[in-house]
CSV table of C-alpha atoms in Angstrom, one decimal:
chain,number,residue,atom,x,y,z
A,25,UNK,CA,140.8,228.1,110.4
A,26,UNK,CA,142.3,227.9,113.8
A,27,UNK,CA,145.5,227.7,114.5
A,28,UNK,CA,145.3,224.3,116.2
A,29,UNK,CA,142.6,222.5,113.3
A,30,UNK,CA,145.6,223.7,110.6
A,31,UNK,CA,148.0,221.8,112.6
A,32,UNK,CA,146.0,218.8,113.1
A,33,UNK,CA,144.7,219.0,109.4
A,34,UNK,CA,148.6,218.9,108.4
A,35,UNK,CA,150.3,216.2,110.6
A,36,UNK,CA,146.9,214.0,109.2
A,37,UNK,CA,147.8,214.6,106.1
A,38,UNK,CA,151.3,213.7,106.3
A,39,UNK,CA,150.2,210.7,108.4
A,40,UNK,CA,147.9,209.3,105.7
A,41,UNK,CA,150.3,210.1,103.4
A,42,UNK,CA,152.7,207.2,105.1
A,43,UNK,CA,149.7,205.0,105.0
A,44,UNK,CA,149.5,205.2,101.6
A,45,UNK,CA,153.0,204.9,100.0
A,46,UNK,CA,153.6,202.0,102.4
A,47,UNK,CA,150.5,200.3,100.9
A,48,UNK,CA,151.8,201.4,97.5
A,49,UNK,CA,155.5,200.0,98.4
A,50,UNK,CA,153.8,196.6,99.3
A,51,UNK,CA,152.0,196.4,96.4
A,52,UNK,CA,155.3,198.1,94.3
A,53,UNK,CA,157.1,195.3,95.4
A,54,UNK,CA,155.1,192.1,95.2
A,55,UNK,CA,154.0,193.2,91.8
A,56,UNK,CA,149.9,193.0,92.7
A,57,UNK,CA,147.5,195.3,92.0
A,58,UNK,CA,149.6,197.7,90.0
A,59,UNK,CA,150.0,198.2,86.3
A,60,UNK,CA,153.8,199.1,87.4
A,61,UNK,CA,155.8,197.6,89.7
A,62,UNK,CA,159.0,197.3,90.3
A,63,UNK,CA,159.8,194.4,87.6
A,64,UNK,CA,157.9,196.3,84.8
A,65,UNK,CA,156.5,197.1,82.3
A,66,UNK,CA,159.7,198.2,80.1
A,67,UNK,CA,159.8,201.6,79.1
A,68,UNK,CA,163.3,202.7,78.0
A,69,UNK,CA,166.6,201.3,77.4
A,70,UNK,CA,168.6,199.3,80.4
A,71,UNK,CA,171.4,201.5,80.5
A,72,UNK,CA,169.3,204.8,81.3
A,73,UNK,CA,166.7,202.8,83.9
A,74,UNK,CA,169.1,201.9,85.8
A,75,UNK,CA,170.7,205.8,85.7
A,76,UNK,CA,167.0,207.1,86.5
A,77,UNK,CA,166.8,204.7,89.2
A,78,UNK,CA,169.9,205.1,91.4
A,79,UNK,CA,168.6,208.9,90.5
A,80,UNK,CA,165.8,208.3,92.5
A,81,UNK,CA,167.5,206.3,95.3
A,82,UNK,CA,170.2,208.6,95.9
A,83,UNK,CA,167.0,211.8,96.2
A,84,UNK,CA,165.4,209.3,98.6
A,85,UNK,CA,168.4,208.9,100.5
A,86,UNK,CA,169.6,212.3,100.6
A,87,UNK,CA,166.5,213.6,101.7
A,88,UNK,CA,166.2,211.1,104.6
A,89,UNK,CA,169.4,211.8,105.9
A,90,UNK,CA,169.8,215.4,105.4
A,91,UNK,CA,166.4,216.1,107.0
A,92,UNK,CA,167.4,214.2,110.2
A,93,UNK,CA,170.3,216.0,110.9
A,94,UNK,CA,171.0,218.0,113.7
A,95,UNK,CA,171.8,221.1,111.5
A,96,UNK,CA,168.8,220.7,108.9
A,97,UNK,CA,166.6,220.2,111.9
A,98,UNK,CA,167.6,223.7,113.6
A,99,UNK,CA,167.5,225.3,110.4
A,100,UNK,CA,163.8,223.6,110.1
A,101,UNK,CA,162.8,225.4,113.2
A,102,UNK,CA,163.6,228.6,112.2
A,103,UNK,CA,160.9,228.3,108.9
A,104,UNK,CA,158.5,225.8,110.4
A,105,UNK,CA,155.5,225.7,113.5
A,106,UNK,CA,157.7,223.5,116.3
A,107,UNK,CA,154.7,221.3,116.2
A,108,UNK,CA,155.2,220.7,112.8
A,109,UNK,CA,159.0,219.5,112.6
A,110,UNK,CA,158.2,216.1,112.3
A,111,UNK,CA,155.4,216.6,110.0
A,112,UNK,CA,157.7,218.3,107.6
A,113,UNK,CA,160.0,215.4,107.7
A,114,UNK,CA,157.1,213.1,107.2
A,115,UNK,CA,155.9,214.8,104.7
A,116,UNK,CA,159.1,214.9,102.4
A,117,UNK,CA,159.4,211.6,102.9
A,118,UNK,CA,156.0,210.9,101.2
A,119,UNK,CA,157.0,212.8,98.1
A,120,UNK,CA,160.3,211.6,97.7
A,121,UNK,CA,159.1,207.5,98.4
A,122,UNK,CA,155.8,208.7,95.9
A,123,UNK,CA,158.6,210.2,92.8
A,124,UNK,CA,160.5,206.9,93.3
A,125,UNK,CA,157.0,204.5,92.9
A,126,UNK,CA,155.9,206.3,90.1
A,127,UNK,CA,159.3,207.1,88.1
A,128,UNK,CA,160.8,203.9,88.9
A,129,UNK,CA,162.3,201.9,85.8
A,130,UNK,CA,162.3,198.4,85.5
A,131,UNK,CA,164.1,196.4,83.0
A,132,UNK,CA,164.3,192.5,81.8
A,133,UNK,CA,166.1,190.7,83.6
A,134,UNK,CA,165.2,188.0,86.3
A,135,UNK,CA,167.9,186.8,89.1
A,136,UNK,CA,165.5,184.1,90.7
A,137,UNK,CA,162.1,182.7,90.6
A,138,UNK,CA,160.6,180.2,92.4
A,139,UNK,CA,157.1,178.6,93.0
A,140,UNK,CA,155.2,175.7,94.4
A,141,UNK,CA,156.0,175.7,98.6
A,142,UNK,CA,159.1,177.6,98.1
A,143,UNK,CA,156.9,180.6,97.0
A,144,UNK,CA,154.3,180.3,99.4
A,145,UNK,CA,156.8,180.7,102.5
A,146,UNK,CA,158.8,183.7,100.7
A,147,UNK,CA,155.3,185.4,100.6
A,148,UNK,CA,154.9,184.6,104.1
A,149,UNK,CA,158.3,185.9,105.2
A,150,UNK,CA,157.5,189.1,103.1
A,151,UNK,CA,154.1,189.6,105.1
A,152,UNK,CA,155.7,188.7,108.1
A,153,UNK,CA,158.7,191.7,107.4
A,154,UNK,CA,155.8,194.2,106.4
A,155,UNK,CA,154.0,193.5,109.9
A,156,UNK,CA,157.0,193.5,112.5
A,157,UNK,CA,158.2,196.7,110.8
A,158,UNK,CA,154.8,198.4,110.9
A,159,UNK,CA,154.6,197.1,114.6
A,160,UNK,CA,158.2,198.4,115.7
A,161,UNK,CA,156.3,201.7,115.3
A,162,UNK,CA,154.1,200.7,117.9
A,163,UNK,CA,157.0,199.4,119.8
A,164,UNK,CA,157.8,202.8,120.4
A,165,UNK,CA,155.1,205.7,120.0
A,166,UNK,CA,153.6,205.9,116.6
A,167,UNK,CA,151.7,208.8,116.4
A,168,UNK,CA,154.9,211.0,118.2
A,169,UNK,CA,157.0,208.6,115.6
A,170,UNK,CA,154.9,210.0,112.0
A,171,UNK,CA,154.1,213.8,114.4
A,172,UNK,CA,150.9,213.4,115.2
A,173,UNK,CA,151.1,213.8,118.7
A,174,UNK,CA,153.4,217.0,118.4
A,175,UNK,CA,150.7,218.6,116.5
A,176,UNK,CA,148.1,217.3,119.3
A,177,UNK,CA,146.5,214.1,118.3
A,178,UNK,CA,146.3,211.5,121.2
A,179,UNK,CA,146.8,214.1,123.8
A,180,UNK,CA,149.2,216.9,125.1
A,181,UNK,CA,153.0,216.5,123.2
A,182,UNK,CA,155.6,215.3,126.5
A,183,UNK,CA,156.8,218.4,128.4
A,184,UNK,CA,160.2,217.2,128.0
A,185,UNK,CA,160.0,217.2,124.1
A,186,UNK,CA,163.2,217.6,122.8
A,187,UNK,CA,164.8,215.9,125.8
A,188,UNK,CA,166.9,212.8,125.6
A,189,UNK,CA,164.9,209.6,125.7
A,190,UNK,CA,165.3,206.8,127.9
A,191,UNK,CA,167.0,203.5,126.3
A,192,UNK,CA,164.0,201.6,124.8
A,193,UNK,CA,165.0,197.8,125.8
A,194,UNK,CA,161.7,196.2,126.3
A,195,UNK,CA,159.5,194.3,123.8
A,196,UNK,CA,160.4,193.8,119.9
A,197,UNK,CA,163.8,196.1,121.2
A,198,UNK,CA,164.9,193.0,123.7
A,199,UNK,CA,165.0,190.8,120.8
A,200,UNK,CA,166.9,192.8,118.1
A,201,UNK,CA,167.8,196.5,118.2
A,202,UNK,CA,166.0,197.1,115.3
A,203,UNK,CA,162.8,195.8,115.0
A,204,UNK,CA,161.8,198.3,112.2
A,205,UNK,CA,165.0,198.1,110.1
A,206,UNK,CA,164.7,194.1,110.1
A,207,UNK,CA,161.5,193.9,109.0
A,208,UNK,CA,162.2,196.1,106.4
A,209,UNK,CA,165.0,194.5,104.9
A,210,UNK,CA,163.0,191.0,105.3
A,211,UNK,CA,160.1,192.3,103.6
A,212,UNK,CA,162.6,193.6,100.5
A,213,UNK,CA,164.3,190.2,100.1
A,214,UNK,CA,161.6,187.7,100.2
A,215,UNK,CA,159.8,187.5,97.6
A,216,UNK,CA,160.1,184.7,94.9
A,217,UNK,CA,160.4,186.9,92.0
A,218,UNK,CA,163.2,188.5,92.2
A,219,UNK,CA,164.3,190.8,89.4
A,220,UNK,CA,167.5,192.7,88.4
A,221,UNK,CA,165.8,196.0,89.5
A,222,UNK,CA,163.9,194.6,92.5
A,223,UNK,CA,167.6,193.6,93.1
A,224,UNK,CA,168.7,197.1,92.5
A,225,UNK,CA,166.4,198.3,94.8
A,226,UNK,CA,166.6,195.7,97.8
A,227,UNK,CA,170.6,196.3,97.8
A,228,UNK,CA,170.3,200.3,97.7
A,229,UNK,CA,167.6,200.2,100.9
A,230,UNK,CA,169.3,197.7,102.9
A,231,UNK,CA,173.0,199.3,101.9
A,232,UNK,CA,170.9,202.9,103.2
A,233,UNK,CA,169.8,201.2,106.3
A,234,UNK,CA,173.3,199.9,107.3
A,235,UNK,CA,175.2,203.0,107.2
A,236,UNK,CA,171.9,205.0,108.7
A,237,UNK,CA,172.0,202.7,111.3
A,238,UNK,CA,175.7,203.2,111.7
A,239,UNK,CA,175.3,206.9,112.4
A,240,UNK,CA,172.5,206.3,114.5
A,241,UNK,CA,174.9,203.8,116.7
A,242,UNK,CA,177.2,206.6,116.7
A,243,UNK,CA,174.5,209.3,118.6
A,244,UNK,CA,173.1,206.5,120.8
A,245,UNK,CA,176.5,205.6,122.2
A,246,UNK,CA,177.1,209.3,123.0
A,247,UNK,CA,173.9,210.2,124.4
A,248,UNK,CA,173.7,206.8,126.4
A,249,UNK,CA,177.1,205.7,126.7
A,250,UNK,CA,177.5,202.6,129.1
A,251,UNK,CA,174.2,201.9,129.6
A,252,UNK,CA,174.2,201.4,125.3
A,253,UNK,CA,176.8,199.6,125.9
A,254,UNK,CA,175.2,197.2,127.6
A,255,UNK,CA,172.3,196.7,126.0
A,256,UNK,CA,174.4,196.4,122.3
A,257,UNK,CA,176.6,193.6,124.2
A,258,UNK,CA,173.6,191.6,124.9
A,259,UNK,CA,170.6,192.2,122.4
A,260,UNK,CA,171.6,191.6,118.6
A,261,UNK,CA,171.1,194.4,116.2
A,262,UNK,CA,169.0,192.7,113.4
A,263,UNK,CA,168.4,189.3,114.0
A,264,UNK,CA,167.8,187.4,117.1
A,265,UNK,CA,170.7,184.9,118.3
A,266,UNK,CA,173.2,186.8,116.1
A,267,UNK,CA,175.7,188.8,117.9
A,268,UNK,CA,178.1,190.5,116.3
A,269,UNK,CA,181.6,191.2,117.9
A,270,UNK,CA,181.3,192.8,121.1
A,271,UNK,CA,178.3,194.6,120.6
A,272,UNK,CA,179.3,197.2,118.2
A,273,UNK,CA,176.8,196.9,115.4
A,274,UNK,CA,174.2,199.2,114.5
A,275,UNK,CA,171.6,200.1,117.4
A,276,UNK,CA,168.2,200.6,116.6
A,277,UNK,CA,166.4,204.1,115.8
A,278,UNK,CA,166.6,206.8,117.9
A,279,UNK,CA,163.2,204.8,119.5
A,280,UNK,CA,160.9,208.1,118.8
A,281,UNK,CA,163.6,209.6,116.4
A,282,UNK,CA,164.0,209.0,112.7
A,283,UNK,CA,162.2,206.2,110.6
C-alpha cells in the first residue's frame, strides 16, 4: 500500500468514525433506536453510576484538551505522519466519545418531562442544535476541520498549513462566535425528557465547553489582538442579541482548529 492510499485510508476512517458516534450521540441522547441511552436501562447502584460516569466525562475531557495543546501537539509530531496530526486527534476522540456511549450509567431519576406541543418544539429545538452545529463545520472547512484535507482528500493541504488563520467573521460566525458550541449545548438541553443523568451529562459538556472556550478566547486574543477585539465587542459569543460585557466572553473555535 502506498504511502499516500494509507493516509487517505486513515483520515477516512477517523472521518467516519465522527459520522458515527455523532449519530450514536443523537440517538444516545433522545433515547431512539437504542437499547441504552442515556436515561437507562439500570444496571448498578446510583452511587457508583454516577462515579463511572464523571469517570468517563473527565477521560473525554482530558483527552480533548490535552490533545489540543500546544505541547501534546509537538510532541504528536515527533511520533506521527504531519498529515496525520489531525487524524490522530480525530481519532481519540472517536474512542473516548465511543467508551462514554457504551459504559455510560444511567439511574432513576427524572428532573422534567413534558408532552403534548411542549414536546414537539423541544424536539424541534434539539434537531435544530444538532443541524447548526454540524453546519458550523461547514462554516469553516470540514474536511481540514475532521483532517481530511491534510491527508489529501478535496485537494492539495494550504501551503501555509500551520500558519495563523485569518479571523473567520462571515456567515454563522457574524451571528454568534460560536456557531458549533451553541448548537451543541442546544441540542443537550432540549429535549423533553430530561433525566438526572441526562442532566449529569448536559452540565458536564456545557461546563467543558465554557472553560474550552475560555482558553480558546485566551489564544484568539493573542494571535489577533485588536482586530478580536473588535469582532468580540460586536458579535455575541453564544446567542444572537446577547452581548456580554464588553466583549470578553468566549470566542469561537480556533475556525479550522479544535472541535
Amino acid at each position: 500500500m502506498s504511502r499516500r492510499i494509507a493516509l487517505l485510508t486513515v483520515s477516512a476512517a477517523a472521518w467516519c468514525g465522527f459520522v458515527a458516534v455523532t449519530v450514536w450521540t443523537m440517538a444516545f441522547l433522545a433515547g431512539v433506536g437504542l437499547r441504552r441511552t442515556v436515561d437507562g436501562p439500570v444496571r448498578i447502584p446510583t452511587g457508583w453510576a454516577v462515579a463511572v460516569d464523571l469517570a468517563l466525562l473527565l477521560l473525554f475531557a482530558i483527552q480533548h484538551s490535552v490533545m489540543a495543546r500546544r505541547p501534546a501537539k509537538a510532541w504528536l509530531r515527533r511520533h506521527v505522519p504531519a498529515e496525520l496530526e489531525r487524524t490522530t486527534y480525530v481519532l481519540a476522540t472517536d474512542v473516548c466519545l465511543a467508551l462514554l456511549l457504551a459504559l455510560w450509567q444511567p439511574w432513576d431519576q427524572a428532573v422534567w418531562h413534558v408532552d403534548g406541543v411542549a414536546a414537539y418544539g423541544l424536539w424541534a429545538l434539539s434537531a435544530a442544535g444538532w443541524a447548526l452545529a454540524i453546519a458550523a463545520t461547514y462554516a469553516v472547512d470540514h474536511l481540514e476541520l475532521l483532517g481530511l484535507r491534510q491527508a489529501g482528500w478535496g485537494g492539495r493541504p494550504r501551503p501555509d498549513a500551520g500558519a495563523p488563520e485569518a479571523l473567520e467573521v462571515g456567515g454563522l460566525h457574524a451571528i454568534v462566535r460560536h456557531p458549533l458550541m451553541t448548537g451543541m449545548v442546544l441540542a443537550f438541553w432540549a429535549t423533553p425528557r430530561m433525566s438526572a443523568p441526562h442532566l449529569l451529562f448536559a452540565v458536564a459538556a456545557t461546563g467543558y465547553i465554557a472553560v474550552g472556550t475560555s482558553f480558546e478566547e485566551r489564544d484568539l486574543r493573542r494571535t489577533f489582538g485588536d482586530a478580536y477585539v473588535a469582532y468580540a465587542a460586536r458579535v455575541p459569543a453564544f446567542v444572537p442579541g446577547l452581548r456580554v460585557g464588553r466583549g470578553r466572553a468566549a470566542v469561537a473555535p480556533s475556525r479550522r482548529g479544535q472541535a
